[in-house]
Each structure stands twice: as structure tokens, then as C-alpha cells.
Amino acid sequence: VFLYPCGSGNDFFNDIKDKCNFINNLIPLEEYIKSLPDVYVNGKKHKFVNGIGYGIDGYCCEEGDKVRAVSDKKVNYAGIAIRGLLGKFHPSNATVTVDGEVRHYKHVWLAPAMLGRFYGGGMMIAPDQDRLNKEKTLTCVICHKASALKILMIFPKIFTGTHTKYPEIVEFIKGHDITVEFDKPQALQIDGETISNVSKYQAIYK
């Protein structure tokens, strides 16, 4: 199985392009797909290649789907995110359980679980994540207890992975079994595919 990289926002290709071996402009995929994590959402199990978005990232996918339903224009996810930060999206409180350790967070903007480093068409949300790590860990990224203005200020830094310099509002937790539960339903995305009205997800990689 091979990948021919194309498109303007290929998060999988962005993650592996500096490490993979090209064969006639194709990328062999066997090592990347032979072991993939599971995510359980609303009683159903799914596999994922890049990550699970939950919070404003899920909201952006949901709003993008609405745009595509009525227009052929390219969806501006950055614009959707900014409008969300300016009042369209409302943060939740969250309970995050990683390998049995329970943590509680208030005013959570996003809480994805990542196998790769990138999502959202080039955002390096989990810069230290290695999709081929031998420990088979995922990275949960919790962005919390910050004002919309503060989030707007650091939003551009997500594209370069330098949001790691703000540990007071962005936390990274590695683990094999990640459960995130919001106190009110939110949209969720699995590799860009939207599921609406989700209260909880569980991502497992072992």
C-alpha cells in the first residue's frame, strides 16, 4: 500500500515527510498502518491515523461541514476558529483520565488525543508526539483556563509548535488510554470526520 501525497492540508504527509523513504514519488505505508489506535465514541469503535479533535477543533469541522453543504468554496478553518474564539464557541469543563489518573479542568477550549503531530491542515498541535514510538503512547493536549484574547494571541504559534512555551494554559499528557469527558456535548472530529453532540471519547493505543 502506497501514498501519493497531494492536497494542501495533508496532515499525515506533513508528519512523516522528513522520515519516510520515497519510491517513485510514492510513500510505502505498511509501517504506518499496521498498528493504529482505537477511539470509542457514542458506543462505536473507530480507528484513527492522525488524531481526535474535541472542543473548538471539533466545532471548526462541524461548521466547515455546514459551509460545504451550501457552497463549493474552500473552507477557511482559521476564520471559523477565530469567529469561534470571538464568541461563537463556548468552552466546557472537562474530566481527563489518562492511564487511570483523573484530572479536572475548567474552561477547556480543546482536548485532542494525537497519534501524529499535525491536524487541522498544518497545525502542529502535539510537536513531541512520535506516531511510531515503541511505547505506543498518544498525546492528549489540554488548552484551558485562558481568555479568548489569550488564545487568539497564541493561536498562530500552533502552526509552528511553539505553543509549548505556555505551560500555564497548554498541558501535554502522554498515555495509552485517554478518556475526555466534557460537562456539555460538543462536536468531535476523527481525522477530520465530524461527529456531533458528543459528551465523551476514549482513545486507546496498546
Short mmCIF file of C-alpha atoms in Angstrom, two decimals:
data_model
loop_
_atom_site.label_atom_id
_atom_site.label_comp_id
_atom_site.label_asym_id
_atom_site.label_seq_id
_atom_site.Cartn_x
_atom_site.Cartn_y
_atom_site.Cartn_z
CA VAL A 1 0.00 0.00 0.00
CA PHE A 2 1.41 3.37 -1.04
CA LEU A 3 0.54 7.04 -0.53
CA TYR A 4 0.73 9.60 -3.31
CA PRO A 5 0.81 12.87 -1.33
CA CYS A 6 -1.47 15.57 -2.68
CA GLY A 7 -3.73 18.34 -1.43
CA SER A 8 -2.93 21.49 0.50
CA GLY A 9 -3.55 20.28 4.06
CA ASN A 10 -2.25 16.71 4.25
CA ASP A 11 -1.53 16.34 7.97
CA PHE A 12 -0.33 12.74 7.66
CA PHE A 13 2.20 13.69 4.96
CA ASN A 14 3.35 16.73 6.97
CA ASP A 15 4.07 14.40 9.88
CA ILE A 16 6.11 11.77 8.02
CA LYS A 17 7.69 13.58 5.04
CA ASP A 18 11.06 14.13 6.75
CA LYS A 19 11.35 10.50 7.87
CA CYS A 20 9.87 8.38 5.09
CA ASN A 21 11.50 6.76 2.05
CA PHE A 22 10.01 7.75 -1.32
CA ILE A 23 9.73 5.20 -4.12
CA ASN A 24 8.92 6.90 -7.44
CA ASN A 25 7.17 9.75 -5.58
CA LEU A 26 5.16 7.23 -3.54
CA ILE A 27 5.41 6.53 0.18
CA PRO A 28 5.18 2.91 1.45
CA LEU A 29 2.52 2.88 4.18
CA GLU A 30 2.88 -0.54 5.80
CA GLU A 31 4.82 0.59 8.87
CA TYR A 32 2.37 3.44 9.48
CA ILE A 33 -0.89 1.48 9.27
CA LYS A 34 -0.01 -1.94 10.69
CA SER A 35 -0.82 -0.70 14.20
CA LEU A 36 -3.41 2.04 14.74
CA PRO A 37 -5.19 3.25 17.88
CA ASP A 38 -8.91 2.89 18.57
CA VAL A 39 -11.35 5.55 19.67
CA TYR A 40 -14.77 4.85 21.16
CA VAL A 41 -17.45 7.49 20.54
CA ASN A 42 -21.17 7.11 21.25
CA GLY A 43 -20.81 3.35 21.59
CA LYS A 44 -18.93 2.83 18.31
CA LYS A 45 -15.27 1.95 17.73
CA HIS A 46 -13.19 3.72 15.08
CA LYS A 47 -9.53 3.62 14.01
CA PHE A 48 -7.61 6.86 13.52
CA VAL A 49 -4.45 7.87 11.68
CA ASN A 50 -3.75 11.41 12.90
CA GLY A 51 -5.88 12.39 15.86
CA ILE A 52 -9.13 13.10 17.66
CA GLY A 53 -10.23 16.72 17.95
CA TYR A 54 -12.62 17.66 20.74
CA GLY A 55 -13.62 21.20 21.60
CA ILE A 56 -13.12 24.15 19.29
CA ASP A 57 -11.33 21.87 16.79
CA GLY A 58 -14.44 19.68 16.54
CA TYR A 59 -16.55 22.82 16.33
CA CYS A 60 -14.48 24.03 13.36
CA CYS A 61 -15.05 20.76 11.48
CA GLU A 62 -18.77 20.90 12.23
CA GLU A 63 -19.02 24.48 10.96
CA GLY A 64 -16.89 23.58 7.93
CA ASP A 65 -19.35 20.80 7.05
CA LYS A 66 -22.16 23.37 7.09
CA VAL A 67 -20.24 25.59 4.67
CA ARG A 68 -19.53 22.69 2.28
CA ALA A 69 -23.21 21.74 2.30
CA VAL A 70 -24.19 25.03 0.67
CA SER A 71 -21.06 26.14 -1.22
CA ASP A 72 -18.18 24.84 -3.33
CA LYS A 73 -15.80 27.44 -1.91
CA LYS A 74 -12.74 26.33 0.08
CA VAL A 75 -13.49 26.22 3.80
CA ASN A 76 -11.50 28.75 5.84
CA TYR A 77 -10.95 26.82 9.09
CA ALA A 78 -8.73 29.52 10.57
CA GLY A 79 -11.52 32.03 10.06
CA ILE A 80 -14.02 29.67 11.65
CA ALA A 81 -11.70 29.22 14.64
CA ILE A 82 -11.28 32.96 15.10
CA ARG A 83 -15.04 33.54 14.96
CA GLY A 84 -15.45 30.74 17.48
CA LEU A 85 -12.96 32.36 19.82
CA LEU A 86 -14.79 35.67 19.46
CA GLY A 87 -17.98 34.22 20.86
CA LYS A 88 -19.47 31.51 18.64
CA PHE A 89 -17.82 28.71 20.65
CA HIS A 90 -18.19 28.30 24.41
CA PRO A 91 -15.58 26.34 26.43
CA SER A 92 -16.54 23.47 28.73
CA ASN A 93 -15.29 21.95 31.95
CA ALA A 94 -13.62 18.58 31.39
CA THR A 95 -12.57 15.43 33.20
CA VAL A 96 -9.49 13.87 31.62
CA THR A 97 -8.39 10.37 32.59
CA VAL A 98 -5.01 9.14 31.33
CA ASP A 99 -3.95 5.60 32.24
CA GLY A 100 -6.20 5.69 35.30
CA GLU A 101 -5.13 9.12 36.59
CA VAL A 102 -8.08 11.51 36.76
CA ARG A 103 -7.65 15.27 36.29
CA HIS A 104 -10.27 18.02 36.28
CA TYR A 105 -10.05 21.16 34.14
CA LYS A 106 -12.15 24.29 33.84
CA HIS A 107 -12.74 26.47 30.81
CA VAL A 108 -11.37 23.95 28.31
CA TRP A 109 -11.00 25.11 24.72
CA LEU A 110 -9.74 21.84 23.27
CA ALA A 111 -8.64 18.38 24.42
CA PRO A 112 -7.49 16.24 21.47
CA ALA A 113 -5.72 12.88 21.56
CA MET A 114 -2.98 12.67 18.93
CA LEU A 115 -1.13 9.83 17.21
CA GLY A 116 0.63 12.26 14.87
CA ARG A 117 1.85 15.79 15.39
CA PHE A 118 -0.45 17.62 12.98
CA TYR A 119 -4.13 18.24 12.47
CA GLY A 120 -6.37 20.96 11.04
CA GLY A 121 -4.41 21.39 7.81
CA GLY A 122 -0.96 22.12 9.22
CA MET A 123 -1.36 22.84 12.94
CA MET A 124 1.47 21.16 14.89
CA ILE A 125 -0.70 20.62 17.95
CA ALA A 126 1.46 17.85 19.51
CA PRO A 127 5.06 18.65 18.48
CA ASP A 128 6.68 15.96 20.65
CA GLN A 129 4.42 13.12 19.51
CA ASP A 130 6.02 10.29 17.50
CA ARG A 131 3.48 8.12 15.67
CA LEU A 132 5.96 5.22 15.58
CA ASN A 133 7.02 5.40 19.22
CA LYS A 134 7.72 1.93 20.61
CA GLU A 135 5.80 2.63 23.82
CA LYS A 136 2.61 3.18 21.76
CA THR A 137 1.59 6.32 23.59
CA LEU A 138 -0.74 9.06 22.44
CA THR A 139 -0.54 12.73 23.42
CA CYS A 140 -3.51 14.49 24.98
CA VAL A 141 -3.31 18.29 24.65
CA ILE A 142 -5.44 20.32 27.05
CA CYS A 143 -5.84 24.04 26.41
CA HIS A 144 -7.66 25.55 29.37
CA LYS A 145 -8.24 28.43 31.83
CA ALA A 146 -7.43 31.16 29.31
CA SER A 147 -9.43 34.04 27.91
CA ALA A 148 -10.40 34.16 24.26
CA LEU A 149 -7.94 37.05 23.81
CA LYS A 150 -5.08 34.97 25.21
CA ILE A 151 -5.97 32.05 22.94
CA LEU A 152 -6.09 34.39 19.95
CA MET A 153 -2.60 35.60 20.82
CA ILE A 154 -1.06 32.13 20.87
CA PHE A 155 -3.20 30.63 18.08
CA PRO A 156 -0.62 31.35 15.29
CA LYS A 157 2.07 29.58 17.35
CA ILE A 158 0.23 26.26 16.99
CA PHE A 159 1.33 26.13 13.33
CA THR A 160 4.98 26.05 14.42
CA GLY A 161 4.53 24.05 17.62
CA THR A 162 5.77 26.91 19.79
CA HIS A 163 2.60 26.97 21.92
CA THR A 164 4.59 24.65 24.16
CA LYS A 165 6.06 27.83 25.69
CA TYR A 166 2.76 28.47 27.52
CA PRO A 167 2.53 25.61 30.05
CA GLU A 168 0.18 27.63 32.24
CA ILE A 169 -2.62 27.18 29.67
CA VAL A 170 -1.46 24.30 27.44
CA GLU A 171 -0.77 20.91 29.02
CA PHE A 172 0.57 17.78 27.30
CA ILE A 173 -0.05 14.31 28.75
CA LYS A 174 1.18 11.07 27.20
CA GLY A 175 -0.56 7.74 27.78
CA HIS A 176 -2.07 4.57 26.35
CA ASP A 177 -5.68 5.05 27.47
CA ILE A 178 -7.16 8.56 27.28
CA THR A 179 -10.73 9.45 28.18
CA VAL A 180 -12.03 13.01 27.87
CA GLU A 181 -15.50 13.91 29.12
CA PHE A 182 -16.99 17.40 28.78
CA ASP A 183 -19.77 18.70 31.01
CA LYS A 184 -21.84 19.54 27.92
CA PRO A 185 -21.96 17.89 24.49
CA GLN A 186 -19.58 19.19 21.83
CA ALA A 187 -18.68 18.27 18.26
CA LEU A 188 -15.76 15.87 17.79
CA GLN A 189 -13.68 15.02 14.74
CA ILE A 190 -11.84 11.82 13.87
CA ASP A 191 -9.21 12.56 11.20
CA GLY A 192 -11.43 15.40 10.02
CA GLU A 193 -14.71 13.46 10.03
CA THR A 194 -17.26 15.16 12.28
CA ILE A 195 -19.46 13.57 14.93
CA SER A 196 -21.86 16.00 16.60
CA ASN A 197 -23.28 16.02 20.13
CA VAL A 198 -20.52 14.03 21.88
CA SER A 199 -20.11 14.03 25.66
CA LYS A 200 -17.10 11.69 25.90
CA TYR A 201 -14.47 9.84 23.92
CA GLN A 202 -11.95 7.15 24.85
CA ALA A 203 -8.76 6.67 22.79
CA ILE A 204 -6.71 3.51 23.34
CA TYR A 205 -3.32 2.55 21.89
CA LYS A 206 -1.62 -0.58 23.24
#
